[in-house]
Short mmCIF file of C-alpha atoms and ligand atoms in Angstrom, two decimals:
data_model
loop_
_atom_site.label_atom_id
_atom_site.label_comp_id
_atom_site.label_asym_id
_atom_site.label_seq_id
_atom_site.Cartn_x
_atom_site.Cartn_y
_atom_site.Cartn_z
CA MET X 15 0.00 0.00 0.00
CA ALA X 16 1.23 3.50 -0.80
CA ALA X 17 2.67 5.45 2.13
CA THR X 18 0.86 8.60 3.24
CA ALA X 19 2.63 11.85 4.10
CA PHE X 20 1.18 14.83 5.96
CA VAL X 21 2.38 18.25 4.75
CA SER X 22 1.57 21.30 6.89
CA GLY X 23 1.10 24.61 5.03
CA ALA X 24 0.32 22.79 1.78
CA THR X 25 -0.57 26.06 -0.01
CA GLY X 26 3.02 27.35 0.28
CA PHE X 27 5.42 27.85 -2.61
CA ILE X 28 7.84 25.16 -1.41
CA ALA X 29 5.12 22.89 0.00
CA GLN X 30 3.28 22.65 -3.32
CA HIS X 31 6.44 21.33 -4.96
CA ILE X 32 6.93 18.85 -2.11
CA VAL X 33 3.33 17.61 -2.49
CA LYS X 34 3.67 17.42 -6.28
CA GLN X 35 6.87 15.35 -6.06
CA LEU X 36 5.42 13.09 -3.34
CA LEU X 37 2.35 12.37 -5.49
CA GLU X 38 4.58 11.69 -8.51
CA LYS X 39 6.50 9.16 -6.40
CA GLY X 40 3.28 7.32 -5.50
CA TYR X 41 2.64 8.69 -2.01
CA ASN X 42 -0.79 9.76 -0.85
CA VAL X 43 -0.71 13.21 0.73
CA VAL X 44 -2.80 14.94 3.38
CA GLY X 45 -2.13 18.69 3.53
CA SER X 46 -3.13 21.24 6.14
CA VAL X 47 -4.56 24.51 4.82
CA ARG X 48 -6.11 27.57 6.44
CA SER X 49 -9.45 27.54 4.59
CA GLU X 50 -11.75 25.31 2.58
CA SER X 51 -11.37 27.41 -0.58
CA LYS X 52 -7.57 27.02 -0.43
CA GLY X 53 -7.96 23.28 0.11
CA GLU X 54 -10.39 22.89 -2.80
CA ASN X 55 -8.07 24.81 -5.12
CA LEU X 56 -5.20 22.46 -4.21
CA LYS X 57 -7.39 19.40 -4.69
CA LYS X 58 -8.26 20.60 -8.19
CA ASN X 59 -4.55 20.82 -9.05
CA PHE X 60 -3.28 17.75 -7.21
CA GLY X 61 -6.07 15.25 -7.89
CA SER X 62 -7.54 12.38 -5.93
CA ASN X 63 -4.46 11.17 -4.01
CA PHE X 64 -4.41 14.51 -2.20
CA SER X 65 -6.79 15.43 0.60
CA TYR X 66 -6.76 18.32 3.03
CA GLU X 67 -7.57 19.20 6.61
CA ILE X 68 -8.28 22.72 7.78
CA VAL X 69 -5.95 24.01 10.49
CA GLU X 70 -6.77 27.70 10.72
CA ASP X 71 -4.11 28.73 13.17
CA LEU X 72 -0.77 27.10 13.84
CA GLU X 73 -0.83 28.44 17.38
CA THR X 74 -4.10 27.00 18.63
CA VAL X 75 -3.25 24.41 21.26
CA GLY X 76 -4.19 21.01 19.84
CA ALA X 77 -4.42 22.48 16.32
CA PHE X 78 -3.12 19.35 14.60
CA ASP X 79 -4.52 16.65 16.92
CA LYS X 80 -7.91 16.36 15.24
CA ALA X 81 -6.41 16.23 11.75
CA LEU X 82 -3.94 13.51 12.77
CA LYS X 83 -6.55 11.40 14.56
CA LYS X 84 -8.58 11.37 11.32
CA HIS X 85 -5.59 9.98 9.40
CA PRO X 86 -4.08 6.93 11.07
CA GLU X 87 -2.58 6.03 7.67
CA VAL X 88 -0.04 8.90 7.87
CA THR X 89 3.49 7.66 8.62
CA VAL X 90 5.63 10.73 7.86
CA PHE X 91 5.06 14.40 8.62
CA LEU X 92 6.64 17.35 6.79
CA HIS X 93 6.23 20.63 8.67
CA THR X 94 6.63 23.56 6.28
CA ALA X 95 4.03 26.07 7.60
CA SER X 96 5.54 29.20 9.14
CA PRO X 97 5.15 32.95 8.56
CA VAL X 98 7.44 33.99 5.69
CA THR X 99 7.58 37.77 5.77
CA PHE X 100 9.88 40.59 6.84
CA GLN X 101 6.94 42.91 7.56
CA ALA X 102 4.47 42.68 10.40
CA LYS X 103 2.47 44.94 12.69
CA ASP X 104 3.86 43.07 15.67
CA ASN X 105 7.09 41.15 15.02
CA GLU X 106 6.77 38.91 18.04
CA LYS X 107 3.06 38.09 17.71
CA ASP X 108 2.90 37.79 13.92
CA ILE X 109 6.27 36.23 13.03
CA ILE X 110 8.19 34.81 16.00
CA LEU X 111 5.52 33.14 18.12
CA PRO X 112 3.58 31.35 15.33
CA ALA X 113 6.85 29.76 14.15
CA ILE X 114 7.84 28.51 17.61
CA ASN X 115 4.37 27.51 18.82
CA GLY X 116 3.51 25.95 15.46
CA THR X 117 6.53 23.66 15.65
CA VAL X 118 5.81 22.66 19.25
CA ASN X 119 2.12 22.09 18.49
CA VAL X 120 2.98 19.79 15.59
CA LEU X 121 5.43 17.72 17.65
CA LYS X 122 3.08 17.49 20.65
CA ALA X 123 0.19 16.39 18.42
CA ILE X 124 2.24 13.67 16.75
CA LYS X 125 3.45 12.41 20.14
CA ALA X 126 -0.09 12.34 21.55
CA SER X 127 -2.18 11.34 18.55
CA ALA X 128 -0.06 9.60 15.93
CA PRO X 129 1.94 6.68 17.33
CA GLN X 130 2.41 5.32 13.79
CA ILE X 131 4.41 8.36 12.55
CA THR X 132 8.09 7.51 12.48
CA LYS X 133 9.63 10.56 10.81
CA VAL X 134 9.18 14.29 11.02
CA VAL X 135 10.99 16.65 8.65
CA ILE X 136 10.90 20.36 9.47
CA THR X 137 11.56 23.03 6.87
CA SER X 138 13.97 25.13 8.85
CA SER X 139 16.16 27.65 7.01
CA ALA X 140 19.74 28.62 6.38
CA VAL X 141 18.93 31.75 8.42
CA THR X 142 19.32 29.53 11.52
CA GLN X 143 22.92 29.00 10.36
CA PHE X 144 23.69 32.57 9.14
CA ASN X 145 25.33 35.21 11.30
CA ILE X 146 22.81 38.09 11.25
CA GLU X 147 25.51 40.61 12.19
CA ASP X 148 27.80 39.51 9.31
CA MET X 149 25.77 38.22 6.39
CA ASP X 150 28.93 37.51 4.35
CA ALA X 151 30.38 35.17 6.97
CA SER X 152 30.73 31.59 5.85
CA PHE X 153 28.25 29.10 7.37
CA SER X 154 27.89 25.33 7.49
CA GLU X 155 25.64 22.58 8.82
CA GLU X 156 27.10 23.10 12.31
CA SER X 157 26.74 26.91 12.47
CA TRP X 158 24.08 28.54 14.64
CA ASN X 159 22.65 32.02 14.35
CA GLN X 160 23.45 33.66 17.71
CA ILE X 161 20.46 36.04 17.48
CA THR X 162 18.80 36.87 20.81
CA TYR X 163 15.05 37.13 21.40
CA GLU X 164 15.34 40.87 22.10
CA ARG X 165 17.27 41.48 18.86
CA ALA X 166 14.73 39.42 16.91
CA LYS X 167 11.85 41.66 18.01
CA GLN X 168 13.57 44.82 16.71
CA ASP X 169 12.69 44.57 12.99
CA GLY X 170 10.90 42.24 10.60
CA PHE X 171 14.07 40.87 9.01
CA ALA X 172 15.54 39.94 12.42
CA ALA X 173 12.13 38.61 13.49
CA TYR X 174 12.12 36.12 10.61
CA PHE X 175 15.71 35.05 11.38
CA GLY X 176 14.77 34.66 15.04
CA SER X 177 11.51 32.86 14.30
CA LYS X 178 13.24 30.09 12.42
CA THR X 179 16.15 29.83 14.88
CA PHE X 180 13.96 29.66 17.99
CA ALA X 181 11.50 27.26 16.31
CA GLU X 182 14.33 24.87 15.41
CA LYS X 183 15.72 25.07 18.94
CA ALA X 184 12.25 24.42 20.37
CA GLY X 185 12.08 21.28 18.23
CA ILE X 186 15.46 20.06 19.52
CA GLU X 187 14.42 20.77 23.11
CA PHE X 188 11.16 18.85 22.58
CA VAL X 189 13.02 15.79 21.35
CA GLU X 190 15.54 15.93 24.22
CA LYS X 191 12.83 16.27 26.87
CA GLU X 192 10.03 14.15 25.49
CA LYS X 193 12.03 11.38 23.81
CA PRO X 194 9.24 10.83 21.27
CA HIS X 195 8.68 7.72 19.15
CA PHE X 196 9.70 9.56 15.94
CA THR X 197 12.88 11.16 14.57
CA VAL X 198 13.01 14.87 13.72
CA SER X 199 15.31 16.23 11.04
CA THR X 200 15.64 19.64 9.42
CA VAL X 201 16.18 21.00 5.91
CA HIS X 202 17.82 24.43 5.58
CA PRO X 203 17.11 26.19 2.29
CA VAL X 204 18.92 29.40 1.35
CA TYR X 205 16.95 31.95 -0.77
CA VAL X 206 14.54 29.84 -2.84
CA PHE X 207 13.56 30.85 -6.39
CA GLY X 208 11.81 28.99 -9.18
CA PRO X 209 8.50 28.40 -10.91
CA GLN X 210 5.27 27.75 -9.03
CA ALA X 211 4.20 24.10 -8.98
CA PHE X 212 1.26 25.04 -11.25
CA ASP X 213 1.13 27.73 -13.94
CA SER X 214 -2.23 28.92 -12.60
CA GLU X 215 -0.57 29.85 -9.28
CA ALA X 216 1.86 32.29 -10.92
CA LYS X 217 -0.67 35.12 -11.16
CA GLY X 218 -0.24 38.33 -9.15
CA GLU X 219 2.02 38.66 -6.16
CA LEU X 220 4.52 35.85 -5.66
CA ASN X 221 5.94 34.58 -2.38
CA LEU X 222 8.61 36.69 -0.63
CA THR X 223 11.76 35.27 -2.27
CA ASN X 224 10.43 34.99 -5.84
CA GLY X 225 9.45 38.64 -5.39
CA ILE X 226 13.19 39.42 -5.64
CA VAL X 227 13.06 38.15 -9.25
CA SER X 228 9.61 39.41 -10.26
CA SER X 229 10.28 42.94 -8.94
CA LEU X 230 13.13 43.26 -11.49
CA LEU X 231 10.56 42.91 -14.29
CA ALA X 232 9.32 46.41 -13.46
CA LEU X 233 12.73 47.93 -14.36
CA LYS X 234 11.84 48.95 -17.92
CA ALA X 235 14.53 50.49 -20.14
CA GLY X 236 14.16 54.27 -20.53
CA GLN X 237 12.40 54.66 -17.19
CA ASP X 238 13.79 55.58 -13.79
CA GLY X 239 14.96 52.63 -11.78
CA GLU X 240 18.11 51.18 -10.29
CA VAL X 241 19.24 47.60 -9.95
CA PRO X 242 18.91 46.67 -6.26
CA SER X 243 22.18 45.74 -4.56
CA GLN X 244 20.74 42.51 -3.16
CA SER X 245 22.78 39.30 -3.26
CA GLY X 246 22.90 36.00 -1.42
CA PRO X 247 22.94 32.23 -1.77
CA PHE X 248 20.28 30.70 -4.06
CA VAL X 249 18.59 27.31 -4.42
CA ASP X 250 15.89 26.16 -6.83
CA VAL X 251 12.56 25.12 -5.32
CA ARG X 252 12.56 21.73 -7.06
CA TYR X 253 15.92 20.89 -5.44
CA VAL X 254 14.50 21.90 -2.05
CA ALA X 255 11.45 19.67 -2.51
CA GLU X 256 13.59 16.71 -3.52
CA ALA X 257 15.80 17.21 -0.47
CA HIS X 258 12.72 16.94 1.77
CA ILE X 259 11.78 13.63 0.18
CA ILE X 260 15.32 12.29 0.58
CA GLU X 261 15.09 13.25 4.26
CA ILE X 262 11.98 11.12 4.74
CA GLU X 263 13.33 8.16 2.77
CA LYS X 264 16.95 8.00 4.01
CA PRO X 265 17.95 7.18 7.58
CA SER X 266 18.31 10.44 9.50
CA ASN X 267 21.92 11.17 10.42
CA GLY X 268 21.45 14.36 12.44
CA LEU X 269 22.79 16.59 9.63
CA ARG X 270 21.13 20.02 9.44
CA VAL X 271 20.88 19.66 5.65
CA ILE X 272 21.63 22.83 3.68
CA THR X 273 20.08 23.19 0.22
CA TYR X 274 22.18 25.53 -1.95
CA ASN X 275 22.89 25.78 -5.69
CA GLU X 276 24.92 28.96 -6.36
CA GLY X 277 25.24 32.63 -5.42
CA PHE X 278 22.93 35.30 -6.84
CA SER X 279 22.90 39.05 -7.19
CA SER X 280 20.14 41.21 -8.65
CA GLN X 281 22.48 42.15 -11.51
CA LYS X 282 23.20 38.47 -12.25
CA ILE X 283 19.43 37.79 -12.39
CA LEU X 284 18.86 40.84 -14.59
CA ASN X 285 21.57 39.64 -17.01
CA ILE X 286 19.81 36.25 -17.24
CA ILE X 287 16.45 37.91 -17.94
CA ASN X 288 17.95 40.27 -20.54
CA LYS X 289 19.73 37.39 -22.32
CA ASN X 290 16.66 35.11 -22.43
CA PHE X 291 13.81 37.65 -22.68
CA PRO X 292 15.13 40.67 -24.68
CA GLU X 293 11.51 41.48 -25.61
CA LEU X 294 10.84 42.49 -22.00
CA ASN X 295 13.08 45.51 -22.65
CA LEU X 296 14.52 45.90 -19.15
CA ILE X 297 17.33 48.19 -18.07
CA LYS X 298 20.82 46.74 -18.45
CA GLY X 299 22.37 48.01 -15.21
CA SER X 300 26.12 47.27 -15.21
CA PRO X 301 26.16 43.81 -16.83
CA SER X 302 29.72 42.91 -15.82
CA GLU X 303 29.60 44.23 -12.25
CA ASN X 304 28.23 42.92 -8.94
CA LEU X 305 27.96 39.37 -10.20
CA SER X 306 29.13 37.65 -7.06
CA GLY X 307 27.73 37.27 -3.58
CA GLY X 308 26.25 34.48 -1.58
CA GLU X 309 28.98 31.95 -2.29
CA HIS X 310 30.04 31.68 1.36
CA VAL X 311 28.29 28.35 1.94
CA ASP X 312 30.13 25.32 3.27
CA ASP X 313 27.58 22.64 2.37
CA ALA X 314 29.90 19.79 1.36
CA LYS X 315 28.33 17.34 3.85
CA SER X 316 24.81 18.17 2.64
CA LYS X 317 25.81 17.78 -1.02
CA ALA X 318 27.35 14.38 -0.26
CA TYR X 319 24.25 13.31 1.71
CA LEU X 320 21.72 14.46 -0.88
CA GLY X 321 23.62 13.48 -4.03
CA LEU X 322 21.42 15.77 -6.12
CA LYS X 323 22.29 17.51 -9.37
CA ASN X 324 22.52 21.28 -8.96
CA ILE X 325 19.92 23.43 -10.69
CA SER X 326 21.42 26.62 -12.12
CA LEU X 327 20.22 30.13 -11.34
CA GLU X 328 19.70 30.56 -15.07
CA LYS X 329 17.30 27.61 -15.33
CA SER X 330 15.42 28.68 -12.23
CA VAL X 331 15.02 32.31 -13.35
CA VAL X 332 14.08 31.39 -16.94
CA ASP X 333 11.42 28.88 -15.78
CA LEU X 334 10.01 31.39 -13.31
CA VAL X 335 9.96 34.40 -15.64
CA LYS X 336 8.47 32.41 -18.54
CA GLN X 337 5.65 31.17 -16.31
CA TYR X 338 5.08 34.53 -14.60
CA VAL X 339 4.94 36.56 -17.83
CA GLU X 340 2.56 34.07 -19.43
CA ALA X 341 0.26 33.91 -16.38
CA ASN X 342 0.08 37.69 -16.02
CA LYS X 343 -0.55 38.58 -19.70
P1 NAP S 406 5.01 30.61 1.61
O1 NAP S 406 4.70 30.37 0.19
O2 NAP S 406 4.69 31.95 2.19
O3 NAP S 406 4.31 29.47 2.48
C1 NAP S 406 4.12 29.58 3.86
C2 NAP S 406 3.09 28.57 4.28
O4 NAP S 406 2.88 28.67 5.70
C3 NAP S 406 1.71 28.80 3.65
O5 NAP S 406 1.07 27.56 3.48
C4 NAP S 406 0.98 29.62 4.70
O6 NAP S 406 -0.43 29.52 4.62
C5 NAP S 406 1.50 28.97 5.96
N1 NAP S 406 1.44 29.87 7.12
C6 NAP S 406 2.13 31.01 7.30
N2 NAP S 406 1.80 31.56 8.50
C7 NAP S 406 0.88 30.73 9.07
C8 NAP S 406 0.15 30.75 10.29
N3 NAP S 406 0.31 31.72 11.17
N4 NAP S 406 -0.73 29.75 10.52
C9 NAP S 406 -0.89 28.74 9.61
N5 NAP S 406 -0.21 28.67 8.44
C10 NAP S 406 0.66 29.65 8.17
O7 NAP S 406 6.55 30.40 1.92
P2 NAP S 406 7.62 29.36 1.40
O8 NAP S 406 8.70 30.17 0.80
O9 NAP S 406 7.02 28.27 0.64
O10 NAP S 406 8.17 28.81 2.81
C11 NAP S 406 7.80 27.55 3.33
C12 NAP S 406 8.76 27.19 4.46
O11 NAP S 406 10.10 27.21 3.97
C13 NAP S 406 8.72 28.13 5.66
O12 NAP S 406 8.88 27.37 6.83
C14 NAP S 406 9.95 29.02 5.43
O13 NAP S 406 10.45 29.57 6.62
C15 NAP S 406 10.91 28.01 4.81
N6 NAP S 406 11.98 28.63 4.02
C16 NAP S 406 11.68 29.38 2.91
C17 NAP S 406 12.71 29.94 2.16
C18 NAP S 406 12.47 30.76 0.92
O14 NAP S 406 13.44 31.32 0.40
N7 NAP S 406 11.28 30.86 0.39
C19 NAP S 406 14.05 29.73 2.56
C20 NAP S 406 14.29 28.97 3.70
C21 NAP S 406 13.25 28.42 4.41
P3 NAP S 406 -1.28 30.49 3.63
O15 NAP S 406 -0.98 30.07 2.23
O16 NAP S 406 -2.68 30.24 4.03
O17 NAP S 406 -0.82 31.89 3.92
#
């Protein structure tokens, strides 16, 4: 019988690729979503081996218990749901606490209500390995962001970094204290770009990180506009999804698995768009300058563990822009 995986936050950019790849591999998937309309939309795209449960708020105590009790066939759980934003009215309430409490709620629910689940994979982030005070410092699977709770509350960017760091630590603490019947491992993506899992989802505003690419499409030649100075490490969303599936299928070895393909800068992305889509008529910027950044990743152990083929920034950007331009015609 096909194995069944539970994916929290199934509407997300990364989660949709995880669900799509799981279904392609023959799994059945139960996803949690925040509303019926979101669940129905996913069902339309994913088909009959996908079902959904509504979990409106990650923070409600017992939020996942009911959903898990209804699905005794689930044997692996992928926890991807978490606020992904650098802007909030209240950094602690809107970004930090839902990430921490969501993770703890998921782990508690599995311990209490799903004795058959053997593996939990949490989508953490490379921001738990970055040094927020020196973003160019090299990081590896063993690095930890030293951010404090007070620092995290100061601005939205720090709040996101803190939210992921404290949530991961809360997961580790849970396992140490509760000694549950399942293993918990983490995947740590750097900045994720790439196409949406379905063309129909590429309309309008994209998720936070793809927004770095789509915002460049507004820089039309002959109009005011400067190339942003942004740079960092990049990974394609399909690579990230595959890494999650490897994590559930391979014995866990405690590695905080980094997913990374190459460095990006806004100028490097603009050059790719100008080369492949000259008809978009974007500004050129300084094509031979600011092409590096984000290469300070020591992910040799993760690469050896995953054994995946890299996906280039060029492929990722071309697939995303093609889909986005078509969907928004
Ligand atoms: P996304 O498209 O914004 O997806 C976030 C998901 O979490 C959505 O399903 C969203 O539900 C759900 N969610 C957010 N806040 C919630 C809350 N308070 N209660 C319940 N559900 C909530 O983001 P993504 O880029 O796919 O990110 C998915 C995961 O990967 C996150 O854990 C993120 O931290 C991690 N990650 C992302 C990147 C990146 O570059 N994108 C890099 C490293 C790690 P709705 O659709 O209903 O809003």
